[in-house]
Amino acid sequence: MGRGRLHETMEAVPTSANSMLGVYVSVPFCRAKCSFCNFASGVGNGAAMERYIEQLCAEIDAASVTAERIGATLPREVESVYLGGGTPSLLEPAQLRRVFAALGRNFDIRRDAEITLEAAPGQIADPVLVEAQRLGVNRISLGVQSFVDRESASVGRLHTERECVAEIVRLRAAGVDEVGADLIAGLPYQTVESWEHSLEVATGVGLTHLSVYMLEIDEDSRLGQEVLAGGNRFHAHGVPAEDIAADLYEQACERLPQSGFAQYEISNFAASQHRSRHNMKYWQRVPYVGFGLDAHSMLPAPNGAVRFANPDELALYAGAASEREITSVGEREALEESLFLGLRMNDGVSAKALHECFPRELVASCEEAARELIAEGLMSNDDGRWRLTLHGRLVSNDVFGRLLETAAA
Ligand code: SF4
């Protein structure tokens, strides 16, 4: 059975202590800060990175003790590792080795595990690539965002279309099995034509996975703040209107499957058998543990599951349990998550599975809202599975809000 098939049959239902774990490792350093970025990341120097790696490895070594203190079960067998950030490809080979050594001391990473390294085009030095592959990295996710130079430059990306294409060709030639890229709909100066160019290059250059996000306009990024303030800095005046960004997203949803990238989640598209096994864990409520700045975890616990998150400020991050935000996930919260996360996937949510996993009265409370949403064309119900329609995906937060409101009532 191929990787993708295995996950197609799984449901977003209560997490289990028998599940294999996903491990996320946050490396929050970048060479430059992109104007749209609202992640906990920043430009770091060598000393700061070295100090951080030390703390990170100490946190990994303390994982069992932390889980016990929180009252959670920490599965030992790992089937996916994801080094994200930030730009973890900026780590030195010796730092990568230390992180993997810490993971190896505390977990059993399966031989067929999916191991992903996030990278910026042009920012994976040869020795880093060699070491990463030696350590088992078999998937690289590139933050491309746009294959149009004017758009990339406007948000502070340090690469051109030519460099991105060369990077993808280089990684495939080096034997990296899976190479994916992120794209953003709604960047300054983006048009239907320029977006079509990005999609065309993305689908013809040997990538196996594409993530398409809509530009987030909020107070957490410099570009977002400027757009909200109606200013002109950071090329804010070039940001397309919200309805145009929505059209660009729809364009991707139509265009990518025609080129062999099937949509399997609101923002994710994959060539056959190349879904992200790690990200599927988030949507299917399979246990995962995160280490590092702003890393989130969800582990099985006697009453269901427990979620916890590390601080999102470097000054506060020291692997100290006292700083963690801990949330217990009971039956009602688990149902909400199963809906919220399951509906993000094109496979949707099986009403039958919900009935099998949750008390009848809890599920019944959502069914009425689901019926209304189906009547309004925002959701569909085929073969007993609830799914978002294309229109529903564009207003997914409203749909989730209405469903969850009834679940919480
Ligand atoms: S490279 Fe990624 S994480 Fe770093 S600033 Fe840019 S968008 Fe943010």
CSV table of C-alpha atoms and ligand atoms in Angstrom, one decimal:
chain,number,residue,atom,x,y,z
A,1,MET,CA,0.0,0.0,0.0
A,2,GLY,CA,1.4,3.4,-1.0
A,3,ARG,CA,1.8,6.3,1.4
A,4,GLY,CA,-1.1,8.3,0.1
A,5,ARG,CA,-3.5,5.4,0.1
A,6,LEU,CA,-2.8,4.6,3.8
A,7,HIS,CA,-3.9,8.1,4.8
A,8,GLU,CA,-6.9,8.3,2.5
A,9,THR,CA,-8.6,5.7,4.7
A,10,MET,CA,-8.0,7.4,8.0
A,11,GLU,CA,-10.4,9.7,9.8
A,12,ALA,CA,-10.1,12.8,11.9
A,13,VAL,CA,-11.2,11.1,15.0
A,14,PRO,CA,-9.9,10.8,18.6
A,15,THR,CA,-6.2,10.4,18.9
A,16,SER,CA,-4.7,7.1,20.1
A,17,ALA,CA,-1.7,6.1,22.2
A,18,ASN,CA,-0.9,3.4,19.6
A,19,SER,CA,-0.5,5.9,16.8
A,20,MET,CA,2.9,6.6,15.4
A,21,LEU,CA,4.2,10.0,16.2
A,22,GLY,CA,5.0,13.0,14.0
A,23,VAL,CA,7.8,15.2,15.3
A,24,TYR,CA,8.1,18.9,14.5
A,25,VAL,CA,11.3,20.8,15.1
A,26,SER,CA,11.2,24.6,14.9
A,27,VAL,CA,14.3,26.5,13.7
A,28,PRO,CA,13.2,30.2,13.7
A,29,PHE,CA,16.1,31.9,11.9
A,30,CYS,CA,16.1,33.4,8.5
A,31,ARG,CA,18.5,35.3,6.3
A,32,ALA,CA,16.0,38.2,6.0
A,33,LYS,CA,12.5,38.8,7.2
A,34,CYS,CA,9.9,38.7,4.5
A,35,SER,CA,7.4,41.6,4.7
A,36,PHE,CA,4.3,39.3,4.8
A,37,CYS,CA,5.7,36.9,7.4
A,38,ASN,CA,3.7,36.5,10.6
A,39,PHE,CA,5.6,33.5,11.9
A,40,ALA,CA,7.8,33.5,15.0
A,41,SER,CA,11.0,33.9,13.1
A,42,GLY,CA,13.8,36.4,12.8
A,43,VAL,CA,17.2,37.1,11.5
A,44,GLY,CA,19.7,35.4,13.9
A,45,ASN,CA,23.5,35.4,14.2
A,46,GLY,CA,25.7,32.3,14.7
A,47,ALA,CA,25.9,32.7,18.4
A,48,ALA,CA,22.1,32.9,18.8
A,49,MET,CA,21.6,29.8,16.6
A,50,GLU,CA,24.2,27.9,18.6
A,51,ARG,CA,22.5,28.8,21.9
A,52,TYR,CA,19.2,27.9,20.4
A,53,ILE,CA,20.4,24.4,19.2
A,54,GLU,CA,21.6,23.7,22.7
A,55,GLN,CA,18.2,24.5,24.2
A,56,LEU,CA,16.4,22.6,21.5
A,57,CYS,CA,18.4,19.4,22.2
A,58,ALA,CA,17.9,19.8,25.9
A,59,GLU,CA,14.1,20.1,25.3
A,60,ILE,CA,14.2,17.0,23.1
A,61,ASP,CA,16.1,15.1,25.8
A,62,ALA,CA,13.5,16.1,28.4
A,63,ALA,CA,10.5,15.1,26.2
A,64,SER,CA,9.5,12.0,28.2
A,65,VAL,CA,9.7,13.8,31.5
A,66,THR,CA,7.7,16.7,30.1
A,67,ALA,CA,5.0,14.4,28.7
A,68,GLU,CA,4.7,12.7,32.1
A,69,ARG,CA,4.4,15.9,34.0
A,70,ILE,CA,1.7,17.1,31.6
A,71,GLY,CA,-0.1,13.7,32.0
A,72,ALA,CA,0.3,12.7,28.3
A,73,THR,CA,1.6,9.6,26.7
A,74,LEU,CA,4.5,10.1,24.3
A,75,PRO,CA,4.6,7.4,21.6
A,76,ARG,CA,8.2,6.4,20.9
A,77,GLU,CA,7.8,5.3,17.3
A,78,VAL,CA,8.1,8.2,14.8
A,79,GLU,CA,7.0,8.1,11.2
A,80,SER,CA,7.5,11.7,10.2
A,81,VAL,CA,9.9,14.5,11.2
A,82,TYR,CA,9.5,18.0,10.0
A,83,LEU,CA,12.2,20.7,10.4
A,84,GLY,CA,10.4,24.0,9.8
A,85,GLY,CA,10.8,27.6,10.7
A,86,GLY,CA,12.3,29.9,9.8
A,87,THR,CA,14.8,28.5,7.4
A,88,PRO,CA,16.3,25.3,9.0
A,89,SER,CA,18.5,24.8,5.9
A,90,LEU,CA,20.7,27.6,7.4
A,91,LEU,CA,21.9,25.2,10.2
A,92,GLU,CA,25.5,24.1,10.0
A,93,PRO,CA,25.9,20.3,9.3
A,94,ALA,CA,27.2,19.8,12.8
A,95,GLN,CA,24.1,21.5,14.2
A,96,LEU,CA,21.9,19.3,12.1
A,97,ARG,CA,23.8,16.2,13.4
A,98,ARG,CA,23.2,17.3,17.0
A,99,VAL,CA,19.4,17.7,16.4
A,100,PHE,CA,19.1,14.3,14.8
A,101,ALA,CA,21.3,12.7,17.5
A,102,ALA,CA,18.9,14.1,20.2
A,103,LEU,CA,15.9,12.8,18.2
A,104,GLY,CA,17.7,9.4,17.9
A,105,ARG,CA,18.3,9.2,21.7
A,106,ASN,CA,14.7,9.7,22.5
A,107,PHE,CA,12.7,8.3,19.6
A,108,ASP,CA,12.7,5.3,17.2
A,109,ILE,CA,12.5,6.9,13.8
A,110,ARG,CA,11.2,4.4,11.3
A,111,ARG,CA,13.4,3.6,8.4
A,112,ASP,CA,10.6,4.6,6.0
A,113,ALA,CA,9.9,7.8,7.9
A,114,GLU,CA,9.1,11.0,5.9
A,115,ILE,CA,11.8,13.5,6.9
A,116,THR,CA,11.3,17.1,5.7
A,117,LEU,CA,13.6,20.1,5.7
A,118,GLU,CA,12.2,23.5,4.9
A,119,ALA,CA,14.5,25.7,2.9
A,120,ALA,CA,14.7,28.9,1.0
A,121,PRO,CA,15.8,28.7,-2.6
A,122,GLY,CA,19.6,29.4,-2.8
A,123,GLN,CA,20.0,28.8,0.9
A,124,ILE,CA,21.0,25.1,1.1
A,125,ALA,CA,24.8,24.9,1.0
A,126,ASP,CA,26.2,21.8,-0.5
A,127,PRO,CA,27.6,20.4,2.7
A,128,VAL,CA,24.2,20.9,4.4
A,129,LEU,CA,22.4,19.1,1.7
A,130,VAL,CA,24.8,16.2,1.8
A,131,GLU,CA,24.6,16.0,5.6
A,132,ALA,CA,20.8,16.3,5.6
A,133,GLN,CA,20.4,13.4,3.1
A,134,ARG,CA,22.9,11.3,5.1
A,135,LEU,CA,20.7,11.9,8.2
A,136,GLY,CA,17.6,10.7,6.3
A,137,VAL,CA,16.0,13.9,4.9
A,138,ASN,CA,14.0,12.7,1.9
A,139,ARG,CA,11.7,15.7,1.4
A,140,ILE,CA,12.6,19.4,0.9
A,141,SER,CA,9.9,22.1,1.1
A,142,LEU,CA,11.0,25.3,-0.6
A,143,GLY,CA,9.6,28.7,0.3
A,144,VAL,CA,9.2,30.0,-3.3
A,145,GLN,CA,6.0,32.0,-2.9
A,146,SER,CA,6.2,33.3,-6.5
A,147,PHE,CA,8.0,32.5,-9.7
A,148,VAL,CA,7.7,36.2,-10.8
A,149,ASP,CA,10.7,38.3,-9.8
A,150,ARG,CA,8.9,41.5,-9.3
A,151,GLU,CA,6.5,39.9,-6.8
A,152,SER,CA,9.3,38.0,-4.9
A,153,ALA,CA,11.4,41.2,-4.6
A,154,SER,CA,8.4,43.2,-3.4
A,155,VAL,CA,8.1,41.1,-0.3
A,156,GLY,CA,11.8,40.7,0.4
A,157,ARG,CA,12.4,37.3,-1.0
A,158,LEU,CA,16.1,36.9,-1.9
A,159,HIS,CA,15.6,34.7,-5.0
A,160,THR,CA,14.7,35.0,-8.7
A,161,GLU,CA,12.6,32.6,-10.8
A,162,ARG,CA,15.8,31.4,-12.4
A,163,GLU,CA,17.4,30.6,-9.0
A,164,CYS,CA,14.3,28.8,-7.9
A,165,VAL,CA,14.1,26.6,-10.9
A,166,ALA,CA,17.9,25.9,-10.7
A,167,GLU,CA,17.4,24.9,-7.0
A,168,ILE,CA,14.6,22.5,-7.8
A,169,VAL,CA,16.6,20.9,-10.6
A,170,ARG,CA,19.6,20.6,-8.3
A,171,LEU,CA,17.7,19.0,-5.5
A,172,ARG,CA,16.1,16.4,-7.8
A,173,ALA,CA,19.5,15.7,-9.4
A,174,ALA,CA,20.9,15.2,-5.9
A,175,GLY,CA,18.4,12.4,-5.3
A,176,VAL,CA,15.9,14.2,-3.1
A,177,ASP,CA,12.7,12.1,-3.6
A,178,GLU,CA,10.2,14.8,-2.8
A,179,VAL,CA,10.6,18.5,-3.5
A,180,GLY,CA,7.7,20.8,-2.7
A,181,ALA,CA,7.1,24.5,-2.9
A,182,ASP,CA,4.9,27.0,-1.2
A,183,LEU,CA,3.1,29.7,-3.3
A,184,ILE,CA,1.1,32.7,-2.1
A,185,ALA,CA,-2.0,34.1,-3.8
A,186,GLY,CA,-2.4,37.8,-3.3
A,187,LEU,CA,1.2,39.1,-3.3
A,188,PRO,CA,1.8,42.7,-4.4
A,189,TYR,CA,1.4,43.2,-8.2
A,190,GLN,CA,0.0,39.7,-8.7
A,191,THR,CA,-2.5,39.4,-11.6
A,192,VAL,CA,-4.3,36.5,-13.2
A,193,GLU,CA,-1.6,36.3,-15.9
A,194,SER,CA,1.4,36.5,-13.5
A,195,TRP,CA,-0.2,33.9,-11.2
A,196,GLU,CA,-0.8,31.7,-14.2
A,197,HIS,CA,2.9,32.0,-14.9
A,198,SER,CA,3.8,30.9,-11.4
A,199,LEU,CA,1.4,27.9,-11.6
A,200,GLU,CA,2.8,26.9,-15.0
A,201,VAL,CA,6.4,26.9,-13.8
A,202,ALA,CA,5.5,25.2,-10.6
A,203,THR,CA,3.7,22.3,-12.4
A,204,GLY,CA,6.4,21.8,-15.0
A,205,VAL,CA,9.6,21.8,-13.1
A,206,GLY,CA,9.6,18.5,-11.3
A,207,LEU,CA,8.0,19.3,-8.0
A,208,THR,CA,5.9,16.7,-6.2
A,209,HIS,CA,3.9,18.9,-3.8
A,210,LEU,CA,2.5,22.4,-3.8
A,211,SER,CA,1.0,24.4,-1.0
A,212,VAL,CA,-1.0,27.5,-1.9
A,213,TYR,CA,-1.8,30.0,0.8
A,214,MET,CA,-3.7,33.2,0.5
A,215,LEU,CA,-1.8,36.3,1.7
A,216,GLU,CA,-2.8,37.0,5.3
A,217,ILE,CA,-3.6,40.6,6.0
A,218,ASP,CA,-3.3,41.1,9.8
A,219,GLU,CA,-1.4,43.0,12.4
A,220,ASP,CA,1.3,40.3,12.7
A,221,SER,CA,3.2,41.2,9.6
A,222,ARG,CA,4.7,44.5,8.4
A,223,LEU,CA,2.9,44.2,5.1
A,224,GLY,CA,-0.4,43.4,6.8
A,225,GLN,CA,-0.1,46.4,9.1
A,226,GLU,CA,0.6,48.7,6.2
A,227,VAL,CA,-2.4,47.4,4.2
A,228,LEU,CA,-4.7,47.8,7.2
A,229,ALA,CA,-3.3,51.4,7.7
A,230,GLY,CA,-3.9,52.2,4.0
A,231,GLY,CA,-0.2,53.1,3.6
A,232,ASN,CA,2.2,52.6,0.7
A,233,ARG,CA,5.2,51.1,2.4
A,234,PHE,CA,6.2,47.5,1.6
A,235,HIS,CA,4.4,47.7,-1.7
A,236,ALA,CA,1.1,47.6,0.2
A,237,HIS,CA,-0.6,49.6,-2.6
A,238,GLY,CA,0.2,46.7,-5.0
A,239,VAL,CA,-1.7,44.1,-2.9
A,240,PRO,CA,-4.7,42.9,-5.0
A,241,ALA,CA,-8.2,43.3,-3.5
A,242,GLU,CA,-9.5,40.4,-1.4
A,243,ASP,CA,-11.9,39.2,-4.1
A,244,ILE,CA,-9.0,39.1,-6.7
A,245,ALA,CA,-6.9,37.0,-4.2
A,246,ALA,CA,-9.9,34.7,-3.9
A,247,ASP,CA,-10.1,34.4,-7.7
A,248,LEU,CA,-6.4,33.6,-7.8
A,249,TYR,CA,-6.9,30.8,-5.2
A,250,GLU,CA,-9.8,29.4,-7.3
A,251,GLN,CA,-7.6,29.6,-10.3
A,252,ALA,CA,-5.1,27.4,-8.5
A,253,CYS,CA,-7.8,24.9,-7.4
A,254,GLU,CA,-8.9,24.5,-11.0
A,255,ARG,CA,-5.5,24.6,-12.7
A,256,LEU,CA,-3.4,22.4,-10.5
A,257,PRO,CA,-5.4,19.2,-10.7
A,258,GLN,CA,-5.4,19.6,-14.5
A,259,SER,CA,-1.6,19.3,-14.2
A,260,GLY,CA,-1.5,16.3,-12.0
A,261,PHE,CA,-1.5,18.0,-8.6
A,262,ALA,CA,-4.7,16.7,-6.9
A,263,GLN,CA,-6.0,18.9,-4.1
A,264,TYR,CA,-6.2,17.0,-0.8
A,265,GLU,CA,-6.6,19.9,1.6
A,266,ILE,CA,-7.6,23.5,1.5
A,267,SER,CA,-4.1,24.7,0.8
A,268,ASN,CA,-2.3,21.5,-0.4
A,269,PHE,CA,-1.9,19.8,-3.7
A,270,ALA,CA,0.1,16.7,-4.5
A,271,ALA,CA,1.2,14.6,-7.4
A,272,SER,CA,0.1,11.0,-7.0
A,273,GLN,CA,1.3,9.4,-3.7
A,274,HIS,CA,3.1,12.5,-2.6
A,275,ARG,CA,0.8,14.0,0.1
A,276,SER,CA,2.7,15.3,3.1
A,277,ARG,CA,2.5,12.5,5.7
A,278,HIS,CA,3.5,14.8,8.4
A,279,ASN,CA,0.9,17.5,7.8
A,280,MET,CA,-1.8,14.8,7.4
A,281,LYS,CA,-1.2,14.1,11.1
A,282,TYR,CA,-2.4,17.6,12.1
A,283,TRP,CA,-5.7,17.2,10.1
A,284,GLN,CA,-6.3,13.6,11.2
A,285,ARG,CA,-5.6,14.2,14.8
A,286,VAL,CA,-2.7,11.8,14.9
A,287,PRO,CA,-0.3,12.6,17.8
A,288,TYR,CA,2.6,14.9,17.2
A,289,VAL,CA,5.1,16.6,19.4
A,290,GLY,CA,6.8,19.9,18.6
A,291,PHE,CA,10.2,21.2,19.9
A,292,GLY,CA,11.5,24.7,19.7
A,293,LEU,CA,10.1,28.2,19.5
A,294,ASP,CA,6.3,28.3,19.1
A,295,ALA,CA,6.1,24.6,18.5
A,296,HIS,CA,2.8,22.9,19.2
A,297,SER,CA,2.1,19.4,20.4
A,298,MET,CA,-0.9,17.1,20.7
A,299,LEU,CA,-0.5,13.9,22.6
A,300,PRO,CA,-2.9,11.2,23.9
A,301,ALA,CA,-4.0,11.5,27.5
A,302,PRO,CA,-6.3,9.4,29.8
A,303,ASN,CA,-9.2,11.8,29.1
A,304,GLY,CA,-8.7,12.1,25.4
A,305,ALA,CA,-5.8,14.3,24.4
A,306,VAL,CA,-3.7,17.2,25.6
A,307,ARG,CA,-2.4,20.1,23.5
A,308,PHE,CA,0.5,22.3,24.5
A,309,ALA,CA,2.5,25.0,22.9
A,310,ASN,CA,5.9,26.6,23.5
A,311,PRO,CA,6.4,30.3,23.9
A,312,ASP,CA,6.7,32.3,20.7
A,313,GLU,CA,9.3,34.7,21.9
A,314,LEU,CA,13.0,33.6,22.0
A,315,ALA,CA,13.6,35.3,25.3
A,316,LEU,CA,10.9,33.2,26.9
A,317,TYR,CA,11.9,29.9,25.2
A,318,ALA,CA,14.2,27.9,27.3
A,319,GLY,CA,12.4,24.6,27.2
A,320,ALA,CA,10.8,25.5,30.6
A,321,ALA,CA,7.6,23.5,31.3
A,322,SER,CA,6.3,26.4,33.3
A,323,GLU,CA,6.1,28.6,30.2
A,324,ARG,CA,4.0,26.1,28.2
A,325,GLU,CA,0.3,26.7,27.4
A,326,ILE,CA,-1.5,23.5,28.1
A,327,THR,CA,-5.1,22.6,27.0
A,328,SER,CA,-7.0,19.5,27.8
A,329,VAL,CA,-9.0,18.1,24.9
A,330,GLY,CA,-12.2,16.4,26.1
A,331,GLU,CA,-14.9,14.8,24.0
A,332,ARG,CA,-16.6,18.0,22.9
A,333,GLU,CA,-13.3,19.7,21.9
A,334,ALA,CA,-12.3,16.5,20.1
A,335,LEU,CA,-15.5,16.6,18.1
A,336,GLU,CA,-14.9,20.2,17.2
A,337,GLU,CA,-11.4,19.4,16.1
A,338,SER,CA,-12.6,16.5,14.0
A,339,LEU,CA,-14.9,18.7,12.2
A,340,PHE,CA,-12.7,21.7,11.9
A,341,LEU,CA,-9.6,19.7,10.8
A,342,GLY,CA,-11.4,17.0,8.9
A,343,LEU,CA,-13.3,19.4,6.7
A,344,ARG,CA,-10.0,21.0,5.6
A,345,MET,CA,-9.3,17.8,3.7
A,346,ASN,CA,-11.0,17.0,0.4
A,347,ASP,CA,-11.8,13.6,1.8
A,348,GLY,CA,-14.0,15.4,4.3
A,349,VAL,CA,-15.5,13.9,7.4
A,350,SER,CA,-17.5,10.7,7.6
A,351,ALA,CA,-20.8,11.2,9.6
A,352,LYS,CA,-20.7,7.5,10.4
A,353,ALA,CA,-17.2,7.8,12.0
A,354,LEU,CA,-18.4,10.7,14.1
A,355,HIS,CA,-21.3,8.7,15.4
A,356,GLU,CA,-18.9,5.8,16.2
A,357,CYS,CA,-16.5,8.0,18.1
A,358,PHE,CA,-18.7,10.5,19.9
A,359,PRO,CA,-21.9,10.4,21.9
A,360,ARG,CA,-25.1,10.6,19.7
A,361,GLU,CA,-26.4,13.9,21.2
A,362,LEU,CA,-23.1,15.7,20.6
A,363,VAL,CA,-23.0,14.7,16.9
A,364,ALA,CA,-26.7,15.4,16.5
A,365,SER,CA,-26.1,19.0,17.6
A,366,CYS,CA,-23.9,19.6,14.5
A,367,GLU,CA,-26.1,17.7,12.0
A,368,GLU,CA,-28.7,20.4,11.8
A,369,ALA,CA,-26.0,23.1,11.1
A,370,ALA,CA,-24.5,20.7,8.5
A,371,ARG,CA,-27.9,20.3,6.8
A,372,GLU,CA,-28.3,24.1,6.5
A,373,LEU,CA,-24.7,24.5,5.2
A,374,ILE,CA,-25.4,21.8,2.6
A,375,ALA,CA,-28.6,23.5,1.6
A,376,GLU,CA,-26.7,26.8,1.1
A,377,GLY,CA,-24.1,25.1,-1.1
A,378,LEU,CA,-21.2,25.6,1.3
A,379,MET,CA,-20.9,21.9,2.1
A,380,SER,CA,-21.9,18.7,0.3
A,381,ASN,CA,-22.9,15.3,1.5
A,382,ASP,CA,-21.9,12.4,-0.8
A,383,ASP,CA,-21.7,8.8,0.3
A,384,GLY,CA,-22.1,9.9,3.9
A,385,ARG,CA,-19.1,12.2,3.9
A,386,TRP,CA,-19.4,15.9,4.6
A,387,ARG,CA,-17.1,18.0,2.5
A,388,LEU,CA,-16.6,21.7,1.8
A,389,THR,CA,-17.6,22.9,-1.7
A,390,LEU,CA,-15.2,25.3,-3.5
A,391,HIS,CA,-17.4,28.2,-2.3
A,392,GLY,CA,-17.3,26.7,1.2
A,393,ARG,CA,-13.5,26.7,1.1
A,394,LEU,CA,-13.4,30.4,0.3
A,395,VAL,CA,-15.5,31.1,3.4
A,396,SER,CA,-14.2,28.2,5.5
A,397,ASN,CA,-13.8,30.2,8.7
A,398,ASP,CA,-17.6,31.1,8.6
A,399,VAL,CA,-18.5,27.5,7.9
A,400,PHE,CA,-16.4,26.2,10.7
A,401,GLY,CA,-17.8,28.9,13.0
A,402,ARG,CA,-21.4,27.9,12.3
A,403,LEU,CA,-20.7,24.2,12.8
A,404,LEU,CA,-18.7,24.6,16.0
A,405,GLU,CA,-21.2,27.0,17.4
A,406,THR,CA,-23.8,24.3,17.5
A,407,ALA,CA,-21.2,21.7,18.7
A,408,ALA,CA,-20.4,24.0,21.6
A,409,ALA,CA,-24.1,24.8,22.4
B,1,SF4,S1,11.7,32.8,5.0
B,1,SF4,FE1,9.8,32.1,5.7
B,1,SF4,S2,9.9,32.1,7.9
B,1,SF4,FE2,11.6,33.4,7.1
B,1,SF4,S3,10.8,35.4,7.1
B,1,SF4,FE3,10.4,34.6,5.1
B,1,SF4,S4,8.3,33.7,5.2
B,1,SF4,FE4,9.0,34.1,7.3
